[in-house]
CSV table of C-alpha atoms and ligand atoms in Angstrom, one decimal:
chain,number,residue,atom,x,y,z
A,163,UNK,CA,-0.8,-0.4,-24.5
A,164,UNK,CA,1.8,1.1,-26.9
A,165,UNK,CA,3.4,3.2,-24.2
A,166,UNK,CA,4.0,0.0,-22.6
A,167,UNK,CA,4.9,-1.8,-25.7
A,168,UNK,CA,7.4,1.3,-25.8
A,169,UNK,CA,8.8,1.7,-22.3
A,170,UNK,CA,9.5,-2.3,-22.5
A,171,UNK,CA,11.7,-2.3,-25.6
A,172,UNK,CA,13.6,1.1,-23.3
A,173,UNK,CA,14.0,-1.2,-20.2
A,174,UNK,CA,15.3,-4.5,-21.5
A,175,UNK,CA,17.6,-2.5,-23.9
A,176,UNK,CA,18.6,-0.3,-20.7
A,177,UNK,CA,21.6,1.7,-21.9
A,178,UNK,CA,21.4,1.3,-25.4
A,179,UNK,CA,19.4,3.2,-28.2
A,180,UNK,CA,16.4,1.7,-29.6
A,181,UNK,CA,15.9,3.1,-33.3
A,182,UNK,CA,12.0,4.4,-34.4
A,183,UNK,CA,12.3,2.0,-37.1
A,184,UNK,CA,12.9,-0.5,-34.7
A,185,UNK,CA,10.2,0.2,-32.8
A,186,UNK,CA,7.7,0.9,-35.9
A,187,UNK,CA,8.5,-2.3,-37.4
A,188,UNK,CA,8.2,-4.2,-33.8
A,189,UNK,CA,4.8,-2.9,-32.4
A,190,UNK,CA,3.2,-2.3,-36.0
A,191,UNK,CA,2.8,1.2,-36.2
A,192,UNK,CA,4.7,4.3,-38.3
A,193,UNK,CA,7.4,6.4,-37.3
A,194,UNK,CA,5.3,9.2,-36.6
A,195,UNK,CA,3.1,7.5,-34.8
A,196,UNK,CA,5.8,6.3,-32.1
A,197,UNK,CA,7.6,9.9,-32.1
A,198,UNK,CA,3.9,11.3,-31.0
A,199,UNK,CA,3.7,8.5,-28.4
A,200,UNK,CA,7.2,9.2,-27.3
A,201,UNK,CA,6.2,13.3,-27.2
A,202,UNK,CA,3.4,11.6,-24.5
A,203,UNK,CA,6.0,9.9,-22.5
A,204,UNK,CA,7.7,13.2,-22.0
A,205,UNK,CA,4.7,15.0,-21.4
A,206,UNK,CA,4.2,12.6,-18.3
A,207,UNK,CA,7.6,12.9,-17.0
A,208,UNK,CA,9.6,10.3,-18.7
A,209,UNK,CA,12.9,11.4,-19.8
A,210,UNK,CA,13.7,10.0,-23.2
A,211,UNK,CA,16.4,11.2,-25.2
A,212,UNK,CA,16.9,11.2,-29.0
A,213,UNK,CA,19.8,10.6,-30.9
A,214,UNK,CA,19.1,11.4,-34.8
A,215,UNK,CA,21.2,8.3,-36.0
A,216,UNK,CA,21.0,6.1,-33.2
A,217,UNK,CA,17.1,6.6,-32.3
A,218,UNK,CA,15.9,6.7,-28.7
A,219,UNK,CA,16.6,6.2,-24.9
A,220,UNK,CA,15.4,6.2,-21.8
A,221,UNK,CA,17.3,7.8,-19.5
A,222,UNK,CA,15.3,8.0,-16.4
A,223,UNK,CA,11.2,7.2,-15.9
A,224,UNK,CA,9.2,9.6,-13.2
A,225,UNK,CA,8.6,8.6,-9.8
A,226,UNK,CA,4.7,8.1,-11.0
A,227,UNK,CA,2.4,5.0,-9.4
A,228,UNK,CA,1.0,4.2,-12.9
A,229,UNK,CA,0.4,0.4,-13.4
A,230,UNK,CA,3.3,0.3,-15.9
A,231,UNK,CA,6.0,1.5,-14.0
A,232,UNK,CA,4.4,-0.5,-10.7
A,233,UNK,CA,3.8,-4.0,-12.1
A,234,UNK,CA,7.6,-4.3,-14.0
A,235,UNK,CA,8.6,-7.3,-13.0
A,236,UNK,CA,6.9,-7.1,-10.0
A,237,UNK,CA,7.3,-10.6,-9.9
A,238,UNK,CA,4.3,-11.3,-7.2
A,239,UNK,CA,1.9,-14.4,-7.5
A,240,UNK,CA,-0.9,-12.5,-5.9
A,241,UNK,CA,-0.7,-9.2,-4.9
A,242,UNK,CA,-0.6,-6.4,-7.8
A,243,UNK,CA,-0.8,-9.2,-10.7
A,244,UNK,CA,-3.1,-6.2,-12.4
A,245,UNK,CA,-3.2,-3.0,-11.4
A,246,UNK,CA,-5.2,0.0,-12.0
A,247,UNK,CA,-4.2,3.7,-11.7
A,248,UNK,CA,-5.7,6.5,-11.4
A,249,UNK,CA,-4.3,10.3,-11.5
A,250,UNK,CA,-7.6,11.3,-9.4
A,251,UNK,CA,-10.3,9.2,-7.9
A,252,UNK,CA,-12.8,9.7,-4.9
A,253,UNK,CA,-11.5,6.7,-3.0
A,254,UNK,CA,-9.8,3.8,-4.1
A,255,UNK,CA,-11.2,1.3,-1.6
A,256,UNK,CA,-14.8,2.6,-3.2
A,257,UNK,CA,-13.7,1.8,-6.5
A,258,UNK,CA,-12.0,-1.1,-4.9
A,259,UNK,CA,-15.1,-2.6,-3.7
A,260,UNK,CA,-17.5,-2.3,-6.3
A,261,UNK,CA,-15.1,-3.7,-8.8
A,262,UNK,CA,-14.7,-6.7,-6.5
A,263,UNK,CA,-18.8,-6.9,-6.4
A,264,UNK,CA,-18.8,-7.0,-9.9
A,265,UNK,CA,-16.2,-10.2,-9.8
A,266,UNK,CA,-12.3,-8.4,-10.4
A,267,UNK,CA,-10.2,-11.2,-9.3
A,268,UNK,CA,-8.0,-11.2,-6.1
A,269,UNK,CA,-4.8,-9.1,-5.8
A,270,UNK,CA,-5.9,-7.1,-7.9
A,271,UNK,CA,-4.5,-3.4,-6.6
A,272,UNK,CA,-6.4,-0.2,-7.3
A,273,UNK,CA,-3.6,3.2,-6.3
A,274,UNK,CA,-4.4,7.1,-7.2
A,275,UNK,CA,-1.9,9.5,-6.8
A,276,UNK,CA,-4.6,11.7,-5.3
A,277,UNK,CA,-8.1,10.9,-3.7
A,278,UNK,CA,-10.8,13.6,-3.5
A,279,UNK,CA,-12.6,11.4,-0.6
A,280,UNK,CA,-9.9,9.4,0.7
A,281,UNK,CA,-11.7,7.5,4.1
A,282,UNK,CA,-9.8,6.3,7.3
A,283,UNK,CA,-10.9,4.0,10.0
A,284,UNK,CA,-14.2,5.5,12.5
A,285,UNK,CA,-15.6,7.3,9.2
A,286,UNK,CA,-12.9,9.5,9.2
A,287,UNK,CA,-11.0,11.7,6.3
A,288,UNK,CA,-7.8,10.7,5.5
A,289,UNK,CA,-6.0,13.6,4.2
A,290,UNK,CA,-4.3,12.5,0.2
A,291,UNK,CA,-1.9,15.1,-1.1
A,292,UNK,CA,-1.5,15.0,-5.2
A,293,UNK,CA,1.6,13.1,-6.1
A,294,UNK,CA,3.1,12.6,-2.2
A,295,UNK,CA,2.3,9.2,-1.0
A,296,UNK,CA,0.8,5.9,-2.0
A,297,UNK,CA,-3.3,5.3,-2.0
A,298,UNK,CA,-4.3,2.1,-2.4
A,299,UNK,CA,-6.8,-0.8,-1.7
A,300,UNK,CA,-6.2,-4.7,-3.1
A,301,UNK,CA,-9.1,-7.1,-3.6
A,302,UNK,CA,-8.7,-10.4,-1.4
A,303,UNK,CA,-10.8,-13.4,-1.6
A,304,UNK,CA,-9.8,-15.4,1.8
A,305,UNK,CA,-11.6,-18.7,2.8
A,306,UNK,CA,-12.0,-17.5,6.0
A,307,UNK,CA,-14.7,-16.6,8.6
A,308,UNK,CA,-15.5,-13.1,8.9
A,309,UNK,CA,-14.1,-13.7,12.7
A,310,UNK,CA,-10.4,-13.4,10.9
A,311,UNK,CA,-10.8,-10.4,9.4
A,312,UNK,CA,-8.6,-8.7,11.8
A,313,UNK,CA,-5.8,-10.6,10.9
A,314,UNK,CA,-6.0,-9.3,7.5
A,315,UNK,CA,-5.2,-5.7,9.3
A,316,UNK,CA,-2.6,-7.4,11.4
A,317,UNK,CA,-0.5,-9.3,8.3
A,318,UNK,CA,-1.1,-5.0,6.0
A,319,UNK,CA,0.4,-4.0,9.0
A,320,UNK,CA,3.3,-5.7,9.9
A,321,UNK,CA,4.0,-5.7,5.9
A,322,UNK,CA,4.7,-2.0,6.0
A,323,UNK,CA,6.2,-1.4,9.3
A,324,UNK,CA,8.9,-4.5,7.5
A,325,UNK,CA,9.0,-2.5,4.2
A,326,UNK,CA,9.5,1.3,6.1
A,327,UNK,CA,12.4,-0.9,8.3
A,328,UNK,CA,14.3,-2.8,5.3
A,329,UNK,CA,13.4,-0.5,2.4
A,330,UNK,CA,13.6,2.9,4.2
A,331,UNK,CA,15.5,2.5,7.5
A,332,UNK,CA,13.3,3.8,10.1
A,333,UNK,CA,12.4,2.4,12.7
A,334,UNK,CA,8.4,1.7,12.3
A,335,UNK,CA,6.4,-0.1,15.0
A,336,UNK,CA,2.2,-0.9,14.8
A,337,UNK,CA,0.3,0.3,16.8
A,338,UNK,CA,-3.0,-2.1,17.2
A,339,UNK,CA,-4.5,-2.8,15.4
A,340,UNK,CA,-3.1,-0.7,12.3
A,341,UNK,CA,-1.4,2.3,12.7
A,342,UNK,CA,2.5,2.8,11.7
A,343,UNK,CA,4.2,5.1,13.9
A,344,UNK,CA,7.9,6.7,13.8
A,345,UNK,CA,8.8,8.2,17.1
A,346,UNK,CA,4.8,7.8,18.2
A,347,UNK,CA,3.9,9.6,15.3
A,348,UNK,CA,1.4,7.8,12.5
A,349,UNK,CA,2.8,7.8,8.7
A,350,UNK,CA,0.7,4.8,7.6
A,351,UNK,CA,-3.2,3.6,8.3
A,352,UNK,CA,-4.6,0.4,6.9
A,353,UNK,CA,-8.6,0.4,6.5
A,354,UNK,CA,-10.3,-3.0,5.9
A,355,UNK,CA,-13.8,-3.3,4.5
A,356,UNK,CA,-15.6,-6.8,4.2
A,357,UNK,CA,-18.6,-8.5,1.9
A,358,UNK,CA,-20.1,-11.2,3.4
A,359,UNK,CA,-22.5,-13.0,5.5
A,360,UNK,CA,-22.4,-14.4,8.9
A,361,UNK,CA,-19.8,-17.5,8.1
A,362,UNK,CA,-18.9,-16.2,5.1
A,363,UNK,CA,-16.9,-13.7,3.5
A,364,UNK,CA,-17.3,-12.7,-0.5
A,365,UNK,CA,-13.9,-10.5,-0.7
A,366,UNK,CA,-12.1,-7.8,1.5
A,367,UNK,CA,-10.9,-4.8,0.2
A,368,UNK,CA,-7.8,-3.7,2.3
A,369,UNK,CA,-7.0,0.0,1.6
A,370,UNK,CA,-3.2,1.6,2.4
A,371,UNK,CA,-2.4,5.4,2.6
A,372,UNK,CA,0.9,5.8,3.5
A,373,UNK,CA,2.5,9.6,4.3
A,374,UNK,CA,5.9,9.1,1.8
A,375,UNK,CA,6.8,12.6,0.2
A,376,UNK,CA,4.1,14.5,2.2
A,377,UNK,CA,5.4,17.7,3.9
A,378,UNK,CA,4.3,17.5,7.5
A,379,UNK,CA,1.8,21.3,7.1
A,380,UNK,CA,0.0,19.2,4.5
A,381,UNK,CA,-0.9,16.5,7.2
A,382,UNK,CA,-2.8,16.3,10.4
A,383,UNK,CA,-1.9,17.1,13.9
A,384,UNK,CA,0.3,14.0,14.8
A,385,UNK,CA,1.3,12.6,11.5
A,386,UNK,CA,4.3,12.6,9.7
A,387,UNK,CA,5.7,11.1,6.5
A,388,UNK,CA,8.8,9.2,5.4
A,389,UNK,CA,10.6,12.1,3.8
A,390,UNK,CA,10.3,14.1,7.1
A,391,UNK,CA,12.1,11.4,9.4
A,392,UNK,CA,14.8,10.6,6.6
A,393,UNK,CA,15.3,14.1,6.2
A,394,UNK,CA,15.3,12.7,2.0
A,395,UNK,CA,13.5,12.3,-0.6
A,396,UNK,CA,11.5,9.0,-0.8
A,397,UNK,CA,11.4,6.8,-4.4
A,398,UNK,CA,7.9,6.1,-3.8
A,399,UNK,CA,8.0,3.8,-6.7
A,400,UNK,CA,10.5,1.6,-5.2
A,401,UNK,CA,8.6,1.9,-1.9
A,402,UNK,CA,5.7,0.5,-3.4
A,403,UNK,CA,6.9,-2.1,-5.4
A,404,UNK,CA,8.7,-3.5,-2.0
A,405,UNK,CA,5.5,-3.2,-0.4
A,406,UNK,CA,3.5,-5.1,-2.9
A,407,UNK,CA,5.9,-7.9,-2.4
A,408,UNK,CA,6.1,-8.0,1.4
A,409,UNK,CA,2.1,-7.8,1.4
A,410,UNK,CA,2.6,-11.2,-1.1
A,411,UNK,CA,4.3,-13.1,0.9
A,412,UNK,CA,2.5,-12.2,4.3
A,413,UNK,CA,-0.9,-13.1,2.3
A,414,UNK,CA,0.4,-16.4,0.9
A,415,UNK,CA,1.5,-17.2,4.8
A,416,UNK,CA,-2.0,-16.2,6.0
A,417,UNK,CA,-3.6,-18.8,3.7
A,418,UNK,CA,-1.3,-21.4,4.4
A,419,UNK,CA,-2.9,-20.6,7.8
A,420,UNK,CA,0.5,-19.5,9.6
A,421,UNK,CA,-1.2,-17.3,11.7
A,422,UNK,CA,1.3,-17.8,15.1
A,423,UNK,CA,3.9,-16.7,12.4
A,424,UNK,CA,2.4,-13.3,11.6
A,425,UNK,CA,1.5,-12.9,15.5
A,426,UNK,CA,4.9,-13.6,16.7
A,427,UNK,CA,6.2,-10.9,13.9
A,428,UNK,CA,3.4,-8.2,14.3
A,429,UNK,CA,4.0,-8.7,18.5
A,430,UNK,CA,7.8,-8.0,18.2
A,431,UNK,CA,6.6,-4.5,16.5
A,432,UNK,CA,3.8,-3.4,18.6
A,433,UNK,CA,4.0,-0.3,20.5
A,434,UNK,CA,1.8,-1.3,22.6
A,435,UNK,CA,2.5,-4.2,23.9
A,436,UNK,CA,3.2,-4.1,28.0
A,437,UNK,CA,2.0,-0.2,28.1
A,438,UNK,CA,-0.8,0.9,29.9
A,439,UNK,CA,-3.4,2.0,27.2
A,440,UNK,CA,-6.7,3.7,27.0
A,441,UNK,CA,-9.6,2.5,24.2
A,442,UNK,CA,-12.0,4.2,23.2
A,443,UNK,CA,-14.6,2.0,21.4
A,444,UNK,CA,-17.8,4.0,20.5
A,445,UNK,CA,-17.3,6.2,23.1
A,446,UNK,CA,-16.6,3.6,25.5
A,447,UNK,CA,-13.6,3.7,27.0
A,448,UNK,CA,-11.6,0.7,28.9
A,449,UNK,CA,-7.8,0.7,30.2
A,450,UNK,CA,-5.6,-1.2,31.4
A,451,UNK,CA,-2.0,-3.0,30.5
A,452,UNK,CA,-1.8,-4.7,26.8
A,453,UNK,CA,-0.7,-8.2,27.6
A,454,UNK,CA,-1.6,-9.7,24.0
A,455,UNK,CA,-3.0,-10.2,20.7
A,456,UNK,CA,-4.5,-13.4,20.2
A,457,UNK,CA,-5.5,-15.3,16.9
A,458,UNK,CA,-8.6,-13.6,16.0
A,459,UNK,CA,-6.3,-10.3,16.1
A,460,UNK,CA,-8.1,-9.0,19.6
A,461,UNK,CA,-5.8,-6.8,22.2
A,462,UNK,CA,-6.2,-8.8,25.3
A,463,UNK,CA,-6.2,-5.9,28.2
A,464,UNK,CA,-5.2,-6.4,31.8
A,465,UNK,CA,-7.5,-4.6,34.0
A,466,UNK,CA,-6.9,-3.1,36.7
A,467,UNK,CA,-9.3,-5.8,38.7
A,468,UNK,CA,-7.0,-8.0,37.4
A,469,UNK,CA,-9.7,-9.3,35.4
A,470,UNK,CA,-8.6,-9.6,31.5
A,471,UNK,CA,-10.5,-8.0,28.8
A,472,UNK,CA,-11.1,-8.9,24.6
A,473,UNK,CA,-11.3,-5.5,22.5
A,474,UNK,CA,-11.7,-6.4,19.0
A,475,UNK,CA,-11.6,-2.8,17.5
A,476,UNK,CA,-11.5,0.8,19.0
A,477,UNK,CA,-8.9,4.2,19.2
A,478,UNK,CA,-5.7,3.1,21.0
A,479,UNK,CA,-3.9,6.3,23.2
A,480,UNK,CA,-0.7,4.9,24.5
A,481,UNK,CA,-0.5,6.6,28.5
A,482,UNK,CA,2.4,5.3,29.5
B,544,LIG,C1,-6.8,5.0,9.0
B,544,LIG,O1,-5.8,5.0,9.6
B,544,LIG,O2,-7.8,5.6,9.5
B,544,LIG,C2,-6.9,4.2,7.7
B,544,LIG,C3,-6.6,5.0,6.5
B,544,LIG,C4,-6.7,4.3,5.2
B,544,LIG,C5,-6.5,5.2,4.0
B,544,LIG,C6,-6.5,4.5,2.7
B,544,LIG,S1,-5.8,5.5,1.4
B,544,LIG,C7,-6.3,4.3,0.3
B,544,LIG,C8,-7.6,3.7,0.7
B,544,LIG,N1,-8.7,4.5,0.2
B,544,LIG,C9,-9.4,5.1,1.1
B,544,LIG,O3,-10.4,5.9,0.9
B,544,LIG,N2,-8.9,4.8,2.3
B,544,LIG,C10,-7.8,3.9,2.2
């Protein structure tokens, strides 16, 4: 609470020197008290520079996802209005979900700069480098049937392949229901977990681990990360923060119930779209041409009988 109390009077001042009596007299503790808080800010990265007569500044904050540099002016109504970080945690859309079963409200974010058990989709790993990308999962609290879920995947989705395209400048597309790919390879998955009964859904925790910083011998067999298709160095901060946004404003037009809007977005991105494809759903495996996603978010398949076919989940392989 004092760091922030600290790093706030540094980023409204922005150029100028704040002086430790200043900042003694404003958050009601002594001078050697905020020099020891200010040794901590070094400690975790924060540049702060001290002038003997003119007291301290900031002249530049690490590129850390802590809920302090995150949620400054953030400026969201939903998504990120608290935060919680972690340096290490087994998975955030574990801690995710039990704080939502013990009532956190929604939009409330949950990010780790490393997970020791980060899941993916299938109960599969998914690989979480210290310090290189972005792990989180927010708490949601739709009115919706569970039937809609997927479009809860769909709206995460089409978020980040917007924020990798505005904020970044490379050119991500979705493949269904949740992968984002950069020249067919993934840098983003999206894994959505539900509490609720038949007609009813209690809260969804919607988890994001996005490849930013990751060098690609750190990551699986097809996967890649931001840094390694710009060829640069990533602010991951300012990726996130753009994210958090874009995942605002997709959420708020979900439960306005613009679902056509999102489709008619998340469509113009898909990869899959008018390809022949293979599923594999539970070792089942169907193909045909992807003609569609419909409302519920289901990949309507062309068969070859000619015959159309639902799949509501399952491994997508793009054959030609
Ligand atoms: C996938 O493509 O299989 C989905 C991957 C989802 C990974 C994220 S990282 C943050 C959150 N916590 C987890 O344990 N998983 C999700």
């Amino acid at each position: 609470m004092i760091d922030e109390k600290i790093l706030g009077f540094f980023k409204k001042r922005k150029d100028s020197h704040v002086s430790g009596e200043e900042l003694s007299r404003a958050i009601g503790i002594s001078r050697t008290a905020i020099w020891k808080h200010i040794e901590r800010l070094r400690e975790e990265g924060y540049d702060i520079a001290a002038s003997p007569h003119l007291g301290y500044k900031l002249v530049s904050a690490p590129d850390r996802l802590t809920e302090i540099e995150l949620g400054w002016q953030l400026k969201t109504e939903i998504i990120g209005k608290k935060i919680i970080s972690y340096k290490e945690i087994n998975s955030t859309n574990d801690a995710a979900y039990s704080l939502a079963a013990s009532g956190e409200a929604e939009g409330t974010v949950i990010i780790a700069e490393y997970q020791t058990k980060g899941r993916g989709r299938l109960g599969r790993k998914w690989i979480s480098p210290k310090d290189k990308g972005a792990y989180f999962s927010v708490i949601l609290r739709p009115d919706i049937p569970p039937t809609e879920l997927s479009v809860i995947t769909l709206f995460s989705s089409l978020a980040i392949a917007k924020t990798v395209r505005e904020a970044v400048g490379l050119p991500a597309f979705i493949k269904w229901p949740n992968d984002i790919l950069i020249k067919g390879q993934k840098v983003c998955g999206v894994l959505t977990e539900l509490n609720g009964e038949m007609d009813k859904v209690n809260f969804v925790v919607a988890g994001i681990g996005i490849n930013i910083n990751t060098s690609k011998e750190l990551l699986p067999e097809g996967a890649t990360s931001l840094s390694e298709e710009k060829g640069a160095r990533i602010s991951r901060l300012e990726f996130v923060r753009e994210l958090f946004r874009n995942l605002d404003e997709y959420y708020r037009i979900f439960k306005n119930g613009k679902i056509e809007a999102i489709l008619k977005e998340y469509k113009k991105l898909s990869s899959v779209l008018d390809r022949r494809v293979q599923i594999d759903y539970h070792n089942s495996l169907v193909s045909g041409v992807a003609i569609d996603v419909d409302k519920d978010g289901a990949l309507i398949l062309r068969l070859d009988s000619g015959f159309h076919e639902r799949v509501l989940a399952g491994d997508v392989k793009i054959l030609r």
